[in-house]
XYZ file of C-alpha atoms in Angstrom:
682
model
C 0.000 0.000 0.000
C 1.381 3.416 -0.892
C 2.145 5.771 2.048
C 0.064 8.907 2.676
C 0.382 11.934 0.442
C 3.782 13.545 0.946
C 4.331 16.937 -0.519
C 7.607 18.745 -0.775
C 8.972 21.943 -2.260
C 11.588 21.610 -4.934
C 15.008 20.962 -3.397
C 17.429 23.873 -2.996
C 20.391 24.217 -5.383
C 23.756 22.509 -4.799
C 26.653 24.354 -3.123
C 29.393 25.771 -5.406
C 32.270 23.489 -6.317
C 35.032 26.107 -6.020
C 35.713 29.134 -3.906
C 35.851 31.185 -7.089
C 32.141 30.696 -7.620
C 31.203 32.649 -4.506
C 29.330 35.908 -5.039
C 30.570 39.116 -3.462
C 28.442 41.843 -2.001
C 27.733 43.912 1.048
C 25.117 41.697 2.664
C 24.944 41.601 6.436
C 26.640 38.447 7.809
C 23.399 37.083 9.270
C 21.428 37.642 6.066
C 22.373 34.986 3.444
C 21.617 36.040 -0.102
C 19.226 34.296 -2.441
C 20.682 31.073 -3.837
C 21.558 30.785 -7.491
C 19.895 27.713 -8.922
C 22.119 25.213 -10.684
C 20.256 22.638 -12.754
C 21.995 19.322 -13.183
C 21.855 17.372 -16.491
C 18.806 15.094 -16.925
C 19.143 11.391 -16.190
C 19.541 8.793 -18.856
C 16.665 6.789 -20.275
C 13.231 7.051 -18.770
C 14.523 8.906 -15.709
C 16.009 11.525 -18.013
C 12.698 11.952 -19.820
C 10.975 12.641 -16.519
C 13.691 15.092 -15.533
C 13.107 17.018 -18.751
C 9.378 17.251 -18.131
C 7.226 18.002 -15.154
C 9.961 17.984 -12.555
C 12.895 19.085 -14.641
C 13.163 22.414 -12.871
C 12.700 20.752 -9.487
C 15.754 18.508 -9.752
C 18.194 20.998 -8.436
C 21.281 20.358 -6.352
C 21.054 20.423 -2.559
C 22.774 23.732 -1.759
C 23.655 27.029 -3.397
C 26.311 29.706 -3.705
C 25.063 31.794 -0.810
C 28.296 33.149 0.630
C 28.798 36.908 0.522
C 31.517 39.248 1.608
C 30.469 40.771 4.935
C 30.374 44.432 5.793
C 33.336 45.401 7.990
C 32.922 45.233 11.737
C 31.589 42.679 14.168
C 28.068 41.311 13.688
C 25.698 42.252 16.494
C 24.320 39.428 18.649
C 20.884 41.021 18.598
C 20.581 41.092 14.815
C 17.222 39.819 13.518
C 17.196 36.046 13.196
C 13.903 35.525 11.450
C 11.861 37.074 8.662
C 8.788 39.224 9.090
C 7.511 38.277 5.635
C 3.936 37.193 5.316
C 3.251 33.656 4.219
C 0.338 33.609 1.824
C -1.449 30.905 -0.053
C 1.051 31.366 -2.893
C 3.527 29.415 -0.798
C 1.402 26.332 -1.349
C 2.422 26.341 -5.011
C 5.982 25.491 -3.961
C 4.894 22.009 -2.850
C 4.749 19.059 -5.196
C 3.046 15.695 -4.757
C 6.038 13.335 -5.064
C 3.824 10.244 -4.883
C 1.777 11.065 -7.991
C 4.099 9.168 -10.339
C 4.375 6.213 -7.978
C 0.606 5.723 -7.840
C 0.609 5.158 -11.588
C 3.305 2.506 -11.337
C 4.241 -0.287 -8.908
C 6.316 -0.278 -5.738
C 8.772 -2.746 -7.249
C 9.332 -0.656 -10.380
C 9.839 2.413 -8.195
C 12.414 0.665 -6.003
C 14.276 -0.679 -9.075
C 14.415 2.633 -10.923
C 17.694 4.090 -12.119
C 19.426 5.810 -9.190
C 22.381 7.902 -10.317
C 23.071 10.808 -7.957
C 25.911 13.131 -8.827
C 28.982 12.251 -6.754
C 30.277 15.179 -4.681
C 33.280 16.808 -6.371
C 33.574 13.881 -8.748
C 34.692 11.407 -6.100
C 34.076 7.689 -6.297
C 31.620 6.160 -3.804
C 33.311 5.355 -0.500
C 32.638 2.065 1.286
C 31.923 1.932 5.059
C 35.152 0.055 5.737
C 37.093 2.880 4.133
C 35.365 5.401 6.392
C 36.222 3.352 9.480
C 39.809 3.056 8.386
C 40.075 6.809 7.792
C 38.697 7.555 11.257
C 40.981 5.150 13.094
C 44.029 6.468 11.240
C 43.222 10.170 11.805
C 45.675 12.326 13.778
C 43.133 13.432 16.398
C 42.138 9.878 17.297
C 45.760 8.780 17.121
C 46.689 11.609 19.484
C 44.213 10.301 22.099
C 45.339 6.680 21.726
C 48.971 7.634 20.830
C 49.081 6.726 17.180
C 47.939 9.483 13.173
C 46.068 10.973 9.905
C 42.925 12.756 8.650
C 41.243 13.789 5.391
C 40.329 17.214 4.101
C 37.610 18.331 1.718
C 35.480 21.383 1.006
C 31.872 22.515 0.931
C 30.004 19.861 2.893
C 26.217 19.990 3.379
C 24.494 19.484 6.745
C 20.747 18.734 6.770
C 18.886 19.902 9.902
C 15.275 18.633 9.969
C 12.750 19.173 12.742
C 12.024 16.071 14.838
C 8.441 15.074 15.635
C 8.292 11.385 14.718
C 10.309 8.256 13.982
C 9.165 8.791 10.402
C 11.488 11.808 10.159
C 14.395 9.402 9.617
C 12.741 8.009 6.509
C 11.062 11.054 4.984
C 14.176 12.997 4.040
C 15.924 9.966 2.544
C 12.746 9.146 0.623
C 12.619 12.710 -0.697
C 16.263 12.763 -1.813
C 15.943 9.350 -3.443
C 12.876 10.588 -5.339
C 14.845 13.532 -6.703
C 17.889 11.371 -7.475
C 20.091 13.145 -4.922
C 22.755 11.571 -2.719
C 21.270 9.995 0.409
C 22.483 11.420 3.736
C 24.206 9.678 6.591
C 22.006 10.093 9.667
C 22.936 10.375 13.349
C 20.675 7.948 15.246
C 20.366 6.876 18.875
C 22.212 3.713 19.836
C 18.867 2.175 20.926
C 18.159 1.304 17.287
C 21.397 -0.649 16.982
C 19.993 -3.377 19.249
C 17.023 -4.060 16.963
C 17.618 -7.322 15.117
C 17.651 -7.006 11.320
C 16.227 -3.455 11.539
C 19.448 -2.088 13.049
C 21.500 -3.462 10.161
C 18.969 -2.191 7.614
C 19.177 1.279 9.131
C 22.968 1.153 9.045
C 22.970 0.203 5.360
C 20.484 3.006 4.729
C 22.989 5.521 6.084
C 22.429 5.571 9.855
C 25.376 5.823 12.226
C 24.712 5.333 15.920
C 25.662 7.418 18.939
C 25.232 7.161 22.693
C 22.639 9.402 24.321
C 25.356 10.628 26.685
C 29.127 10.457 26.348
C 29.654 10.532 30.129
C 33.032 12.251 29.915
C 34.600 9.412 27.901
C 37.279 11.306 25.962
C 38.191 8.423 23.675
C 34.567 7.766 22.688
C 34.046 11.476 22.028
C 37.246 11.684 19.964
C 36.339 8.650 17.819
C 32.750 9.757 17.301
C 33.660 13.387 16.540
C 36.370 12.326 14.099
C 33.987 9.897 12.395
C 31.537 12.746 11.735
C 34.243 15.184 10.642
C 35.820 12.616 8.311
C 32.527 12.114 6.477
C 32.092 15.877 6.375
C 35.530 16.681 4.989
C 35.584 13.858 2.465
C 32.225 14.749 0.963
C 31.123 11.120 1.346
C 27.482 12.199 1.733
C 25.363 14.976 3.265
C 25.156 14.659 7.054
C 21.753 14.706 8.741
C 20.999 15.135 12.423
C 18.346 16.667 14.664
C 19.185 19.865 16.528
C 16.491 19.047 19.094
C 18.360 15.861 19.970
C 15.223 13.797 20.512
C 11.638 13.699 19.282
C 9.405 16.411 20.669
C 6.583 14.692 22.564
C 4.538 17.906 22.659
C 5.011 19.139 19.032
C 6.681 22.281 20.403
C 10.209 22.842 19.132
C 12.715 21.790 21.805
C 15.643 23.999 22.747
C 18.660 23.023 20.621
C 21.533 20.746 21.583
C 24.953 22.044 20.572
C 27.240 18.983 20.571
C 26.844 17.701 17.011
C 26.547 21.211 15.586
C 29.861 22.217 17.142
C 31.454 19.081 15.651
C 30.333 19.822 12.089
C 31.386 23.480 12.429
C 34.883 22.697 13.702
C 36.417 21.850 10.283
C 35.432 25.329 9.098
C 36.955 26.987 12.178
C 40.195 25.042 11.572
C 40.162 25.984 7.845
C 39.920 22.338 6.822
C 36.945 23.206 4.606
C 36.288 26.465 2.808
C 32.617 26.583 3.814
C 29.782 24.493 5.259
C 26.139 24.763 4.213
C 23.406 24.337 6.835
C 19.956 23.448 5.480
C 16.951 23.962 7.827
C 14.126 21.530 7.015
C 10.582 21.621 8.409
C 8.569 18.379 8.503
C 4.880 18.831 9.367
C 2.393 16.024 10.036
C -1.357 16.386 9.734
C -1.588 13.451 12.148
C 1.435 12.280 14.135
C 2.087 8.537 14.103
C 2.996 8.343 17.816
C 0.376 10.777 19.169
C -1.130 8.378 21.754
C 2.285 6.945 22.689
C 3.553 10.450 23.473
C 0.558 11.228 25.707
C 1.127 8.036 27.712
C 4.825 8.858 28.100
C 4.046 12.383 29.338
C 1.713 10.894 31.957
C 4.425 8.618 33.306
C 3.869 5.378 31.396
C 7.366 4.060 30.540
C 8.422 4.322 26.929
C 8.507 0.878 25.266
C 11.984 -0.226 24.278
C 12.723 -0.182 20.558
C 12.637 -3.753 19.248
C 11.993 -5.573 16.003
C 9.111 -7.527 17.530
C 7.515 -4.281 18.736
C 7.851 -2.832 15.263
C 6.168 -5.853 13.696
C 3.326 -5.734 16.222
C 2.769 -2.046 15.514
C 2.513 -2.492 11.735
C -1.281 -2.708 11.949
C -1.455 1.052 12.534
C -0.235 1.545 8.968
C -3.767 0.731 7.838
C -4.975 3.957 9.509
C -5.198 7.283 7.700
C -2.575 9.780 8.862
C -3.321 12.548 6.398
C -0.699 14.651 4.665
C 3.004 15.170 5.371
C 4.685 18.405 4.279
C 8.459 18.747 3.927
C 9.765 22.277 3.460
C 13.452 22.471 2.528
C 14.740 25.924 3.449
C 17.413 27.920 1.687
C 20.950 26.696 2.528
C 22.739 28.991 4.972
C 26.461 29.561 4.489
C 28.481 29.121 7.671
C 31.190 31.291 6.138
C 28.688 34.108 5.691
C 27.371 33.767 9.237
C 30.895 33.862 10.694
C 32.154 36.720 8.521
C 33.057 39.735 10.638
C 32.208 37.927 13.860
C 34.502 34.931 14.366
C 38.295 35.194 14.482
C 39.677 31.837 13.342
C 43.341 32.805 13.822
C 43.708 31.193 17.296
C 43.156 27.798 15.654
C 46.336 28.399 13.614
C 48.422 28.506 16.803
C 47.748 24.887 17.744
C 48.277 21.766 15.572
C 44.978 20.666 14.093
C 45.093 17.211 15.605
C 45.248 18.568 19.167
C 41.817 18.896 20.829
C 40.910 22.499 21.688
C 38.229 23.748 24.023
C 36.065 26.253 22.104
C 36.410 29.843 23.241
C 33.434 31.716 24.716
C 32.989 33.545 21.386
C 32.825 30.241 19.521
C 30.377 28.734 22.008
C 28.160 31.812 21.750
C 28.331 31.644 17.958
C 27.375 27.935 17.897
C 24.431 28.716 20.181
C 23.266 31.580 17.959
C 23.464 29.463 14.812
C 21.481 26.659 16.487
C 18.682 29.026 17.500
C 18.678 30.627 14.064
C 18.237 27.246 12.386
C 15.367 26.293 14.703
C 13.596 29.607 14.127
C 13.877 29.010 10.376
C 12.341 25.551 10.906
C 9.459 27.119 12.858
C 8.898 29.776 10.203
C 8.262 27.139 7.537
C 6.062 24.747 9.517
C 2.756 23.965 7.794
C -0.406 24.230 9.910
C -3.495 22.141 9.140
C -7.134 23.121 9.929
C -7.122 20.597 12.789
C -4.473 22.687 14.590
C -6.964 25.578 14.671
C -9.849 23.308 15.692
C -7.816 21.861 18.576
C -6.868 25.347 19.834
C -10.503 26.475 19.872
C -11.842 23.222 21.345
C -9.419 23.243 24.295
C -10.800 26.611 25.378
C -14.387 25.334 25.308
C -14.308 22.015 27.149
C -16.065 19.698 27.824
C -18.162 20.287 24.655
C -18.756 22.962 22.012
C -21.523 23.724 19.567
C -20.450 22.608 16.070
C -21.562 25.791 14.284
C -19.788 27.966 16.848
C -16.647 25.841 16.421
C -16.693 26.520 12.666
C -17.133 30.255 13.266
C -14.280 30.430 15.779
C -12.012 28.302 13.564
C -12.474 30.696 10.635
C -11.769 33.653 12.941
C -8.603 31.985 14.215
C -7.534 31.196 10.648
C -7.547 34.901 9.810
C -5.636 35.798 12.988
C -3.026 33.101 12.322
C -2.418 34.381 8.805
C -2.104 37.927 10.141
C 0.613 36.702 12.505
C 2.465 35.038 9.609
C 1.380 31.418 10.070
C 1.401 29.140 7.003
C -1.942 27.311 6.842
C -2.619 24.527 4.341
C -6.387 24.764 3.844
C -7.896 21.984 1.671
C -8.678 23.147 -1.866
C -12.305 23.881 -2.743
C -13.556 22.998 0.731
C -15.838 25.302 2.692
C -15.126 25.788 6.384
C -17.769 23.260 7.445
C -16.366 20.487 5.254
C -12.796 21.274 6.303
C -13.714 20.978 9.988
C -15.682 17.766 9.388
C -12.724 16.334 7.474
C -10.413 17.197 10.373
C -12.748 15.585 12.915
C -12.916 12.454 10.760
C -9.133 12.196 10.540
C -8.764 12.752 14.304
C -11.813 10.779 15.438
C -9.637 9.134 18.089
C -9.374 12.555 19.825
C -12.735 14.316 19.220
C -16.093 13.497 17.674
C -19.350 15.143 16.645
C -22.353 14.108 18.782
C -25.820 15.665 18.372
C -24.506 18.899 16.936
C -21.758 19.267 19.562
C -18.059 18.444 19.402
C -16.680 16.573 22.419
C -13.365 14.997 23.350
C -13.279 11.297 22.597
C -12.590 10.222 26.188
C -14.729 7.081 26.124
C -15.293 5.455 29.480
C -14.220 8.569 31.367
C -17.183 8.190 33.738
C -16.294 4.582 34.528
C -13.836 3.342 37.108
C -12.149 4.984 40.078
C -11.631 8.738 40.346
C -7.934 8.342 39.521
C -8.756 6.449 36.307
C -11.226 9.158 35.271
C -8.571 11.856 35.746
C -6.014 9.815 33.782
C -8.377 9.205 30.815
C -9.387 12.859 30.649
C -5.740 13.962 30.852
C -4.830 11.530 28.057
C -7.417 13.032 25.678
C -6.473 16.625 26.574
C -2.725 16.038 26.097
C -3.317 14.447 22.680
C -5.414 17.450 21.644
C -2.830 19.862 23.088
C -0.139 18.267 20.914
C -1.779 19.887 17.883
C -2.665 23.159 19.634
C 1.011 23.488 20.537
C 1.968 23.747 16.865
C 0.143 27.077 16.815
C 1.998 28.416 19.850
C 5.218 28.830 17.863
C 3.430 31.507 15.798
C 1.531 33.067 18.719
C 4.080 33.050 21.551
C 5.305 36.681 21.362
C 1.939 38.475 20.972
C 0.440 36.065 23.507
C 3.049 36.861 26.145
C 2.327 40.561 25.618
C -1.384 39.805 26.153
C -0.632 37.795 29.319
C 1.636 40.591 30.590
C -1.162 43.135 30.071
C -3.472 41.039 32.234
C -0.874 40.267 34.916
C 0.337 43.849 35.381
C -3.158 45.359 35.261
C -1.387 48.422 33.975
C -1.042 50.133 30.613
C 2.421 51.570 31.312
C 4.763 50.336 28.598
C 7.747 49.780 30.901
C 5.718 47.689 33.342
C 4.248 45.566 30.549
C 7.721 45.007 29.083
C 9.166 44.027 32.484
C 6.417 41.423 32.903
C 6.916 40.203 29.307
C 10.657 39.816 29.894
C 9.995 37.927 33.149
C 7.585 35.535 31.393
C 10.036 35.070 28.515
C 12.738 34.015 30.986
C 10.413 31.663 32.861
C 9.197 29.969 29.657
C 12.634 29.847 28.004
C 12.558 26.031 27.993
C 8.957 25.847 26.736
C 9.456 27.955 23.602
C 12.342 28.939 21.346
C 13.603 32.506 21.828
C 16.789 33.814 20.257
C 19.185 34.720 23.101
C 19.625 38.329 24.115
C 16.828 40.011 22.143
C 14.028 40.255 24.713
C 13.228 43.837 23.731
C 13.041 42.945 20.052
C 10.676 40.033 20.813
C 8.502 42.416 22.838
C 8.374 44.910 19.984
C 7.466 42.137 17.537
C 4.622 40.983 19.811
C 3.321 44.557 20.071
C 3.614 45.029 16.318
C 1.544 41.913 15.574
C -1.134 42.928 18.079
C -1.235 46.403 16.551
C -1.459 44.878 13.081
C -4.699 43.102 13.983
C -6.039 46.189 15.832
C -5.903 44.415 19.201
C -3.916 47.162 20.955
C -2.880 50.769 20.502
C 0.524 52.017 21.607
C 2.185 55.290 22.494
C 5.708 55.932 23.748
C 4.541 55.430 27.323
C 1.427 53.236 27.136
C -0.069 50.063 25.661
C -3.777 49.432 25.971
C -6.306 47.070 24.342
C -8.846 48.433 21.888
C -12.553 47.673 22.087
C -12.146 45.360 19.083
C -9.017 43.775 20.540
C -10.422 42.633 23.882
C -11.577 39.342 22.299
C -8.124 38.771 20.759
C -6.266 39.548 23.994
C -8.605 37.259 25.953
C -8.190 34.396 23.442
C -4.378 34.683 23.430
C -4.237 34.789 27.222
C -6.517 31.743 27.458
C -4.321 29.872 24.967
C -1.366 30.251 27.350
C -3.353 29.794 30.552
C -2.381 26.086 30.895
C 1.282 27.117 31.069
C 0.730 29.987 33.515
C -1.560 27.946 35.779
C 0.593 24.828 35.421
C 3.736 26.665 36.534
C 1.794 28.184 39.452
C 0.842 24.703 40.664
C 4.415 23.384 40.294
C 5.847 26.383 42.168
C 3.219 25.928 44.885
C 4.240 22.286 45.280
C 7.912 23.248 45.597
C 7.165 26.023 48.102
C 5.181 23.749 50.444
C 5.913 20.103 49.800
C 9.699 19.901 49.514
C 12.071 20.494 52.408
C 15.221 18.528 51.583
C 17.331 17.801 48.521
C 15.570 15.750 45.864
C 16.235 14.203 42.459
C 14.246 14.556 39.256
C 12.942 11.006 39.695
C 11.490 12.047 43.059
C 10.238 15.429 41.856
C 8.079 14.281 38.921
C 5.995 11.657 40.816
C 5.648 14.117 43.695
C 4.211 16.861 41.474
C 1.988 14.360 39.679
C 0.466 13.076 42.928
C -0.007 16.633 44.215
C -1.870 17.695 41.056
C -3.871 14.450 40.877
C -5.325 15.192 44.305
C -6.311 18.717 43.252
C -7.967 17.398 40.069
C -9.849 14.701 41.966
C -11.180 17.315 44.409
C -12.111 19.688 41.585
C -9.764 22.441 42.821
C -8.161 22.822 39.381
C -8.956 21.895 35.787
C -5.371 22.203 34.538
C -4.798 18.662 33.270
C -1.786 19.716 31.182
C 0.355 20.188 34.301
C 0.414 16.376 34.574
C 2.795 16.417 31.589
C 6.332 15.475 32.618
C 7.580 17.833 29.911
C 6.032 20.856 31.650
C 7.276 19.668 35.039
C 10.890 19.348 33.832
C 10.767 22.724 32.070
C 9.412 24.466 35.179
C 12.187 22.970 37.314
C 14.804 24.063 34.766
C 13.330 27.590 34.788
C 13.682 27.830 38.574
C 17.308 26.707 38.298
C 18.005 29.448 35.747
C 16.257 32.044 37.936
C 18.334 30.993 40.949
C 15.368 29.796 43.013
C 16.564 26.161 42.908
C 20.165 25.006 43.121
C 21.259 22.085 40.938
C 24.202 19.987 42.087
C 25.937 17.191 40.214
C 26.390 13.962 42.164
C 27.967 10.612 41.281
C 24.536 9.135 40.478
C 22.974 12.183 38.802
C 21.746 15.614 39.909
C 20.121 16.760 43.127
C 18.084 19.936 43.685
C 17.690 22.248 46.692
C 14.836 24.762 46.893
C 15.209 28.353 48.075
C 11.740 28.690 49.597
C 11.822 32.485 49.787
C 12.824 32.867 46.111
C 10.182 30.382 44.926
C 7.480 32.157 46.950
C 8.467 35.495 45.418
C 8.232 34.109 41.884
C 4.887 32.522 42.764
C 3.603 35.890 44.012
C 4.628 37.461 40.699
C 2.672 34.785 38.828
C -0.333 35.323 41.064
C -0.011 39.087 40.428
C 0.186 39.736 44.188
C 3.409 41.723 43.751
C 4.610 43.608 40.657
C 7.389 42.187 38.536
C 10.483 44.142 39.515
C 12.867 43.507 36.661
C 15.092 46.330 35.372
C 14.332 47.433 31.841
C 17.241 46.413 29.594
C 16.896 49.299 27.167
C 14.853 52.414 26.575
C 11.460 51.634 25.142
């Protein structure tokens, strides 16, 4: 059976083959120029005929000549990292149904088609044994284990997709194979290596496996890092890994991990390659394969271990309909352009290349900035389905909502989302009613239409003990919230301004900004914010609210308009689960914990505390049962200095500063004003 519809924009052009092909101009270092498309020759035989026809223009190389000469001076850390451009329905034309041709043929003929990707820089294909040999003979590994040698090459490509599902591993390879491009090598967790047959299949498909934690093992780190850098320098294949490190169980983008990114950037810092191209890729699912599994994990049910038998047992779900998958391949970003005028690579010339060097603070800051930039580009190109809007409206109207009112509110939210720059894929030629019905049909396991009202599909919620009822209701709400969360990436800045307006109960601009900045710091692990530009984020939130006539601003004041009260209320309600959830977690820490504790003690403790409140009807915030929110709230308190984190031989322990936690809780409850100095003049 053919997989669900998968649409993808045409791939970006290939990177230049020589330094002489780079364009020169005065572009700002953080603003890569438009790529120049390079069309490769058509394939031979039938494949060539297809390349000359419908998809001829789409078969472009993977990266482009995007490097520019930077303006003199050091790039500012607070430079804009994301575009303010509006995404309109025209963007939909950039997607192409890559399964159309396959439906007219057979799976076997597709798998046996001519596959002739262009070899990078004219090299011959390299066998895995040759890669292993090159790594073990490299100077850096030999330095650690007292023996030498490494390879050098130019212009590697690094693919950086978002990570929401196991399917992410397959989708990008499937896309590149369809367009006759070289398949990437993919960094995968070592858990997959233990799967019989499947582990070997994944390895032959390009996967290389890494531990979840290196645990300070210098030799393992040296071998692994050199393995990645050898593939990068030699141009063996594009390298693919996930900046988020693991799958997001909540569909919110996770804060980036810097380890692998610093590894692939090091050859450029050491002048072993002329440039490196980073390609942000956004993969959006209309229905996520593991949606119920994620909800169970967030509620404390242990994650099942990856195994071949488990995979075979789960194959029955492939008969379900999972809707459409969108893959948006962003413009390649030149590392050389990003670093121009900001990074001084001369210190690397003072030490032999094979000697390990600890990155300077400037380098670490630069790696962090690039990681956040790539994730913000991923977020910008995420595709939102109508169900995302339906879920956001439904969660604010539980336990049930009139169907006609749901349609009306969904249409209203569609317009607001587009005003804020969200990219919505609305089904062609479908009225709002049919689009909503189609979404409910696809997600009938979460919500259903009963007697003209839409209700959560929490069957059996009235049966059993009180604890079982709470668990079943929480399960349905967390599954629905997974889709609502996709909208939060677009709404987070204007929503935090709306929440700040309600918390401060003041229209003074400085007070609203102080509260916004406080909330931004507290939720820094919930949402992706570029470091050091709190004021810019505040101004963007105000601009978007002004754009939809929700607020009016002066130099000293911000106040809602009569028309905007509904918008401000909706945005505040959308973020209420996070505000109320953090309040409950802080309350637990201020009263229930006296001594040092571990994370394994903290999560069950919070869960039991909240369960009791839900059973007694003292709160309706089911989302606080999510272990993701609990961990993020604890991390926020550590960053704010209210909880001290200490490394022990068997993990980390935490100590609570009761006075500091109570003060933060009072700020959340709006009992005391947020006293945070304003970073800049407003």
